[in-house]
Coordinates of C-alpha atoms in Angstrom, one line a residue:
M522 CA -26.6 42.1 12.1
A523 CA -24.0 41.7 14.8
L524 CA -24.1 37.9 14.5
L525 CA -23.7 38.2 10.7
K526 CA -20.7 40.5 11.2
L527 CA -19.1 38.0 13.6
I528 CA -19.6 35.1 11.2
L529 CA -18.1 37.0 8.3
T530 CA -15.1 38.1 10.4
V531 CA -14.4 34.6 11.6
F532 CA -14.8 33.3 8.0
I533 CA -12.2 35.7 6.8
V534 CA -9.8 35.1 9.7
A535 CA -10.2 31.3 9.6
S536 CA -9.4 31.2 5.9
A537 CA -6.2 33.1 6.3
T538 CA -2.8 31.4 6.1
V539 CA -0.2 32.3 8.6
T540 CA 3.3 31.6 9.7
A541 CA 4.8 31.6 13.2
D542 CA 6.0 35.2 12.5
D543 CA 2.4 36.4 12.8
Y544 CA 2.6 35.7 16.5
V545 CA 5.7 37.6 17.5
R546 CA 5.1 40.9 19.2
P547 CA 8.0 43.3 19.6
Q548 CA 10.1 41.8 22.3
P549 CA 13.7 40.6 22.8
R550 CA 13.3 37.2 21.2
K551 CA 13.6 36.3 17.5
A552 CA 10.6 35.0 15.6
L553 CA 10.4 31.3 14.9
H554 CA 10.8 29.9 11.4
L555 CA 9.1 26.5 10.9
P556 CA 9.8 25.2 7.4
W557 CA 8.1 22.0 6.3
D558 CA 8.4 20.1 3.1
S559 CA 4.8 19.7 1.9
K560 CA 5.9 17.0 -0.6
L561 CA 6.3 14.5 2.2
S562 CA 2.5 14.3 2.6
S563 CA 2.5 10.8 4.0
Y564 CA 5.2 11.4 6.5
P565 CA 4.1 11.9 10.1
Q566 CA 4.1 15.4 11.5
Q567 CA 3.0 17.1 14.7
V568 CA 3.8 13.9 16.7
H569 CA 2.9 14.0 20.4
I570 CA 2.3 11.4 23.1
S571 CA 0.1 11.2 26.2
L572 CA -0.6 8.7 29.0
S573 CA -3.5 6.4 28.5
G574 CA -4.1 4.0 31.3
D575 CA -1.6 1.9 33.2
K576 CA 1.5 1.2 31.1
H577 CA 0.0 2.5 27.9
I578 CA 0.8 5.5 25.7
R579 CA -1.3 7.2 23.0
V580 CA 0.7 8.4 20.0
T581 CA -0.9 11.0 17.8
W582 CA 0.3 12.3 14.5
I583 CA -1.0 13.9 11.3
T584 CA -0.5 13.2 7.7
D585 CA -1.6 15.1 4.6
D586 CA -2.1 11.9 2.8
N587 CA -5.5 10.4 3.7
S588 CA -4.3 6.9 2.6
A589 CA -1.4 6.8 5.1
P590 CA -1.9 3.8 7.5
S591 CA -2.6 4.3 11.2
V592 CA 0.1 1.8 12.2
L593 CA 2.9 2.3 14.7
E594 CA 5.9 0.1 15.0
Y595 CA 8.0 0.2 18.2
G596 CA 10.7 -1.5 20.2
T597 CA 13.5 -1.0 22.7
S598 CA 16.4 -0.8 20.2
P599 CA 16.9 1.8 17.4
G600 CA 15.6 0.5 14.1
K601 CA 14.3 -2.7 15.5
Y602 CA 10.6 -2.9 16.0
D603 CA 9.3 -6.1 17.5
S604 CA 5.8 -4.7 18.3
F605 CA 3.2 -2.8 16.3
A606 CA -0.3 -1.4 16.9
E607 CA -3.1 -0.1 14.8
G608 CA -5.2 2.8 15.8
E609 CA -8.1 5.1 14.8
T610 CA -8.2 8.2 12.7
T611 CA -10.3 11.4 12.5
S612 CA -10.3 14.7 10.7
Y613 CA -12.3 17.8 10.7
S614 CA -13.3 20.8 8.5
Y615 CA -13.4 24.4 9.7
I616 CA -14.8 26.9 7.2
L617 CA -12.4 26.7 4.2
Y618 CA -9.8 24.6 6.2
S619 CA -9.6 20.9 6.1
S620 CA -7.3 19.1 8.6
G621 CA -5.0 16.3 7.6
K622 CA -5.6 12.7 8.7
I623 CA -5.2 12.6 12.5
H624 CA -4.0 9.3 13.8
H625 CA -4.4 8.1 17.4
V626 CA -2.6 4.8 18.2
L627 CA -2.5 3.2 21.6
I628 CA 0.7 1.2 22.4
G629 CA 1.5 -1.1 25.4
P630 CA 1.8 -2.5 27.9
L631 CA 5.1 -0.8 28.2
E632 CA 7.8 -1.1 30.9
H633 CA 8.0 1.8 33.3
N634 CA 11.0 4.2 33.2
S635 CA 12.1 2.8 29.8
V636 CA 13.1 4.2 26.4
Y637 CA 11.2 3.0 23.3
F638 CA 11.9 3.8 19.7
Y639 CA 9.0 4.1 17.3
R640 CA 8.0 4.9 13.7
C641 CA 4.6 6.2 12.6
G642 CA 2.9 4.9 9.5
R643 CA 5.7 2.6 8.5
Q644 CA 7.8 5.5 7.1
G645 CA 9.5 8.7 8.0
P646 CA 11.9 9.4 10.9
E647 CA 12.4 7.3 14.0
F648 CA 11.2 8.9 17.3
Q649 CA 12.0 7.9 20.8
L650 CA 10.0 8.2 24.0
K651 CA 10.6 7.6 27.7
T652 CA 7.9 6.2 29.9
P653 CA 7.4 7.6 33.4
P654 CA 8.6 5.7 36.5
A655 CA 6.3 3.4 38.4
Q656 CA 7.1 5.0 41.8
F657 CA 8.6 8.0 43.3
P658 CA 10.5 10.1 42.6
I659 CA 8.8 11.7 39.6
T660 CA 9.2 15.1 38.1
F661 CA 6.5 17.2 36.2
A662 CA 7.3 20.2 34.0
V663 CA 4.4 22.7 34.2
A664 CA 3.7 25.5 31.8
G665 CA 0.5 27.0 30.5
D666 CA -0.6 29.6 27.9
L667 CA 2.2 28.6 25.5
G668 CA 1.4 30.0 22.1
Q669 CA 4.0 30.3 19.4
T670 CA 6.3 33.2 20.1
G671 CA 10.0 33.7 20.6
W672 CA 9.2 33.5 24.3
T673 CA 7.5 30.1 23.7
K674 CA 10.7 28.8 22.1
S675 CA 12.7 30.0 25.1
T676 CA 10.3 28.3 27.5
L677 CA 10.5 25.0 25.5
S678 CA 14.2 25.2 25.4
H679 CA 14.4 25.6 29.2
I680 CA 12.0 22.7 29.8
D681 CA 14.1 20.6 27.5
Q682 CA 17.1 21.2 29.7
C683 CA 15.3 19.9 32.9
K684 CA 15.0 16.3 33.7
Y685 CA 11.2 15.7 33.8
D686 CA 8.9 12.8 33.2
V687 CA 5.6 14.3 32.2
H688 CA 4.5 17.8 31.0
L689 CA 1.4 19.3 32.5
L690 CA -0.3 22.1 30.6
P691 CA -3.3 23.9 32.2
G692 CA -4.9 25.3 29.0
D693 CA -4.2 27.7 26.0
L694 CA -2.0 25.7 23.7
A695 CA -1.6 27.0 20.2
Y696 CA -3.5 30.4 20.4
A697 CA -4.9 29.4 17.0
D698 CA -8.0 31.6 17.6
Y699 CA -9.9 30.3 14.6
I700 CA -6.9 30.3 12.3
Q701 CA -6.6 26.6 11.9
H702 CA -3.1 26.6 10.3
R703 CA -1.8 27.8 13.6
W704 CA -2.7 24.4 15.1
D705 CA -0.4 22.9 12.5
T706 CA 2.5 25.2 13.2
F707 CA 2.1 24.7 16.9
G708 CA 2.1 20.9 16.5
R709 CA 5.4 21.1 14.6
L710 CA 6.9 23.5 17.1
V711 CA 6.3 21.3 20.2
Q712 CA 7.0 18.0 18.4
P713 CA 10.6 17.6 19.6
L714 CA 9.5 17.6 23.2
A715 CA 5.9 16.3 22.9
S716 CA 7.0 13.2 20.9
A717 CA 9.5 12.2 23.6
K718 CA 7.7 12.8 27.0
P719 CA 3.9 12.6 27.7
W720 CA 2.0 15.9 27.4
M721 CA -1.1 16.0 29.5
V722 CA -3.3 19.0 28.7
T723 CA -6.6 20.6 29.4
Q724 CA -8.5 23.3 27.6
G725 CA -8.4 27.1 27.9
N726 CA -10.4 29.9 26.4
H727 CA -8.3 29.9 23.2
E728 CA -9.3 26.4 22.5
V729 CA -13.1 27.2 22.3
E730 CA -13.3 28.5 18.7
S731 CA -17.1 28.2 18.5
I732 CA -19.0 30.0 15.8
P733 CA -22.7 30.5 16.5
L734 CA -24.9 28.4 14.2
L735 CA -21.9 27.0 12.4
K736 CA -19.4 25.4 14.7
D737 CA -19.5 23.9 18.1
G738 CA -16.6 24.6 20.4
F739 CA -13.4 22.6 20.9
V740 CA -13.6 20.8 17.5
S741 CA -9.9 21.4 16.7
Y742 CA -8.7 20.7 20.3
N743 CA -10.7 17.5 20.7
S744 CA -9.7 16.2 17.3
R745 CA -5.9 16.8 17.8
W746 CA -5.3 16.4 21.5
K747 CA -7.2 13.3 22.7
M748 CA -6.7 12.7 26.4
P749 CA -7.6 9.6 28.4
F750 CA -11.1 10.7 29.3
E751 CA -12.8 7.4 28.5
E752 CA -10.3 5.5 30.5
S753 CA -11.2 7.7 33.5
G754 CA -15.0 7.3 33.2
S755 CA -15.5 10.8 31.7
S756 CA -17.9 11.5 28.9
S757 CA -15.9 14.5 27.7
N758 CA -12.3 15.1 26.5
L759 CA -12.6 18.4 28.5
Y760 CA -12.2 16.7 31.9
Y761 CA -10.5 13.5 32.9
S762 CA -8.0 12.0 35.4
F763 CA -5.0 9.7 35.3
E764 CA -2.5 8.2 37.7
V765 CA 1.3 8.0 37.5
A766 CA 3.9 7.0 40.0
G767 CA 1.9 7.5 43.1
V768 CA 0.1 10.7 42.0
H769 CA -3.6 11.1 41.1
I770 CA -4.1 14.0 38.7
I771 CA -7.5 15.5 37.8
M772 CA -7.8 17.8 34.7
L773 CA -11.0 19.9 35.0
G774 CA -12.7 22.0 32.3
S775 CA -13.1 25.7 33.1
Y776 CA -15.2 26.0 29.9
A777 CA -17.4 22.9 30.5
D778 CA -20.5 23.1 32.7
Y779 CA -19.3 22.8 36.3
D780 CA -22.3 23.5 38.6
E781 CA -23.6 20.9 41.0
Y782 CA -26.1 19.6 38.4
S783 CA -23.5 19.2 35.6
E784 CA -22.0 16.1 34.2
Q785 CA -18.5 17.4 35.1
Y786 CA -19.5 17.9 38.8
S787 CA -21.0 14.4 39.0
W788 CA -17.9 12.9 37.3
L789 CA -15.6 14.7 39.7
K790 CA -17.4 13.3 42.7
A791 CA -17.2 9.8 41.3
D792 CA -13.5 10.2 40.5
L793 CA -12.7 11.5 43.9
S794 CA -14.5 8.6 45.5
K795 CA -12.1 6.2 43.7
V796 CA -8.9 7.9 44.9
D797 CA -6.9 5.6 47.2
R798 CA -4.4 7.8 49.1
K799 CA -2.4 4.7 50.1
K800 CA -1.8 4.0 46.4
T801 CA -1.6 7.7 45.3
P802 CA -0.8 9.8 48.3
W803 CA -0.5 12.9 46.2
L804 CA -3.6 14.5 44.7
L805 CA -3.2 17.3 42.0
V806 CA -5.8 19.3 40.1
L807 CA -5.4 21.4 36.9
F808 CA -7.8 23.8 35.2
H809 CA -7.4 27.0 33.2
V810 CA -9.0 29.9 35.1
P811 CA -7.4 30.5 38.5
W812 CA -9.4 30.7 41.7
Y813 CA -6.8 32.5 43.6
N814 CA -5.5 35.5 41.7
S815 CA -4.1 38.8 43.0
N816 CA -3.3 40.0 39.5
T817 CA -5.6 42.7 38.1
A818 CA -6.0 40.6 34.9
H819 CA -9.1 38.2 34.8
Q820 CA -10.2 39.1 38.3
G821 CA -13.2 37.1 39.5
E822 CA -13.5 34.9 36.4
G823 CA -13.0 31.7 38.3
S824 CA -15.4 32.6 41.2
D825 CA -18.4 30.6 40.0
M826 CA -16.4 27.5 39.4
M827 CA -14.6 28.0 42.7
K828 CA -17.9 28.3 44.6
A829 CA -19.2 25.1 43.0
M830 CA -16.1 22.9 43.3
E831 CA -13.7 24.1 45.9
P832 CA -15.6 22.4 48.8
L833 CA -15.2 19.1 47.0
L834 CA -11.5 19.6 46.4
Y835 CA -11.0 20.7 50.0
T836 CA -12.9 17.8 51.5
A837 CA -10.8 15.5 49.3
S838 CA -7.6 17.1 50.5
V839 CA -6.2 18.1 47.2
D840 CA -2.5 19.0 47.6
L841 CA -1.8 21.3 44.7
V842 CA -3.9 23.2 42.1
F843 CA -2.3 24.5 38.9
A844 CA -4.0 27.1 36.6
G845 CA -3.1 29.4 33.7
H846 CA -5.1 32.2 32.0
V847 CA -3.3 35.0 33.8
H848 CA -0.1 35.7 32.0
A849 CA 2.1 35.8 35.1
Y850 CA 3.3 33.6 37.9
E851 CA 1.8 33.3 41.4
R852 CA 2.1 30.8 44.3
S853 CA -0.2 30.8 47.3
R854 CA 0.1 29.4 50.8
R855 CA -2.3 26.5 51.6
V856 CA -5.7 28.2 51.3
Y857 CA -9.4 27.5 51.4
N858 CA -12.4 29.8 51.1
G859 CA -10.1 32.8 50.7
R860 CA -8.2 32.2 54.0
V861 CA -4.9 30.6 54.8
D862 CA -5.8 27.0 55.9
P863 CA -3.2 24.3 56.7
C864 CA -5.5 21.7 55.1
G865 CA -6.2 23.7 51.9
A866 CA -4.4 23.4 48.6
V867 CA -1.4 25.3 47.3
H868 CA -2.6 27.2 44.3
I869 CA -0.1 28.0 41.5
T870 CA -0.9 30.2 38.5
I871 CA 1.5 29.5 35.7
G872 CA 0.1 31.1 32.6
D873 CA 3.5 32.5 31.6
G874 CA 4.6 30.0 28.9
G875 CA 5.1 32.6 26.2
N876 CA 1.7 33.6 24.7
K877 CA 1.3 36.3 22.0
E878 CA -0.7 38.7 24.3
G879 CA 2.2 39.6 26.6
L880 CA 2.5 39.6 30.3
A881 CA 0.0 40.7 32.9
A882 CA 2.2 43.0 35.0
K883 CA -0.3 44.7 37.4
Y884 CA -1.1 43.3 40.8
I885 CA -3.6 44.2 43.5
N886 CA -2.0 45.8 46.6
P887 CA -1.6 45.1 49.4
Q888 CA -0.8 41.5 48.6
P889 CA -3.4 39.2 50.0
K890 CA -2.3 37.1 53.0
W891 CA -2.8 33.9 51.0
S892 CA -0.5 35.0 48.2
E893 CA 3.2 34.1 48.9
F894 CA 5.1 34.9 45.7
R895 CA 4.1 36.6 42.5
E896 CA 5.9 38.0 39.5
A897 CA 5.1 38.8 35.9
S898 CA 7.8 37.0 33.9
F899 CA 7.8 34.2 31.3
G900 CA 8.9 30.9 32.6
H901 CA 8.0 27.3 33.6
G902 CA 7.7 25.3 36.8
E903 CA 9.1 21.9 37.9
L904 CA 7.4 19.7 40.5
K905 CA 9.6 16.9 41.8
I906 CA 7.6 14.6 44.1
V907 CA 10.3 12.9 46.1
N908 CA 8.2 10.5 48.1
S909 CA 4.8 10.1 49.7
T910 CA 5.4 13.0 52.1
H911 CA 7.6 15.6 50.4
A912 CA 7.7 17.4 47.0
F913 CA 10.0 20.2 45.8
W914 CA 8.5 23.0 43.6
S915 CA 10.6 25.5 41.7
W916 CA 9.8 28.2 39.2
H917 CA 12.3 29.2 36.5
R918 CA 12.3 32.5 34.6
N919 CA 13.2 32.5 30.9
D920 CA 15.5 35.4 31.5
D921 CA 17.8 33.2 33.7
D922 CA 19.6 30.0 33.0
E923 CA 17.4 26.9 33.5
P924 CA 19.1 25.7 36.7
V925 CA 18.3 29.1 38.4
K926 CA 15.3 28.9 40.7
S927 CA 13.5 32.2 41.0
D928 CA 11.0 30.7 43.5
D929 CA 11.1 27.4 45.3
I930 CA 9.6 25.6 48.2
W931 CA 9.4 22.2 49.8
I932 CA 5.7 21.0 50.1
T933 CA 4.5 18.5 52.6
S934 CA 1.6 16.2 51.5
L935 CA -1.7 16.5 53.2
V936 CA -1.5 12.7 53.9
S937 CA 1.5 13.2 56.1
S938 CA 0.1 16.2 57.8
G939 CA -3.0 14.3 59.0
C940 CA -5.5 16.4 57.0
V941 CA -6.6 13.4 54.9
G942 CA -7.3 11.2 58.0
R943 CA -9.2 14.0 59.8
K944 CA -11.5 14.6 56.9
R945 CA -12.1 11.0 55.9
N946 CA -15.6 10.8 57.3
E947 CA -16.5 14.2 55.9
L948 CA -15.3 13.1 52.5
G949 CA -17.3 10.0 52.5
N950 CA -20.5 11.9 53.4
T951 CA -19.8 14.6 50.8
L952 CA -19.2 12.1 48.0
T953 CA -22.2 9.9 48.7
T954 CA -24.7 12.8 49.0
P955 CA -26.8 13.1 45.8

């Protein structure tokens, strides 16, 4: 009876139509209005780009017209396209909802740190993108748990003002929560930024959307936000890795199996064994549910994953770990196994992008020794990796002007501190043990 009630509830909710106004809770930001001319059914919409191997970009867009071609024209001058590529398409149905035609087109090889102009499907507006640099310095914008509220718009506006190369998003994108039209409004909302700089994302709990007996999880997320999992040897879009400008970045799945017998665990060991710290001296990891969290919200939810995977990340000398889920900001000291450790990772919770559920304002006191800064405010972070030894991290509140840094710190890489060298033999033994 309970299962039938759940299915009926999801059926009703998933069939509803919504606007961005449905998201906005009472707060000092105006609701978003996202008009769209439905007559332009073959025009590209919800355009976003992601990195896909060395010197390649994946461009994704959606059309309401199923006959629209999956062709992308591009070049280095406005209106002059001397290259083109064809791609693949997919679509999905969810209860009474049917998605548009989802196009994924891979372009390249492209020059590093260069601007390209492109057009999707041989019609519609011209977009432009900028590829990341080949070497340091490189800047990442980091914000999780975005949603579609007035605060989201503020976060995106702040990010748009900073000079970044790649956006990292540790889960909870659209907050669609079974209402599939919300995926469409989210795609249109982020298009101005996501069509110009690569967005690299991983899943959160709001991407699951499974319905017992009817729908597997992550159907919408996997169809719309294809990441370079195949390029990194993964069998799942829920976890993958990529390299950019001297940084190896691993995106893990908090909602995929992660115990030592899982495919994700085996893939992680294999991926870590391929990391060359001479080529990529910085090693970053992102996932959704934080392991180090002194907020009262979501306490202990990351403990099992932490128990399974933290020893691997520590032995591999991961420099920084980013998570979301908790709707607040927190930065740790270098930590491992619950204790301050100079060879551990800096853990940063940044689930404060603007979600519809509000902020998580209550913290555990006294503040743990490993926790260095914490605050419940909406905002975003910026990580500028200057060279192989030093990076500058800053966190920016939405309530302040973008240049104002509410928290900042210089971080020294574990390569330069000697931790990588001291743990080299231990790493080899750990990664080769069945």
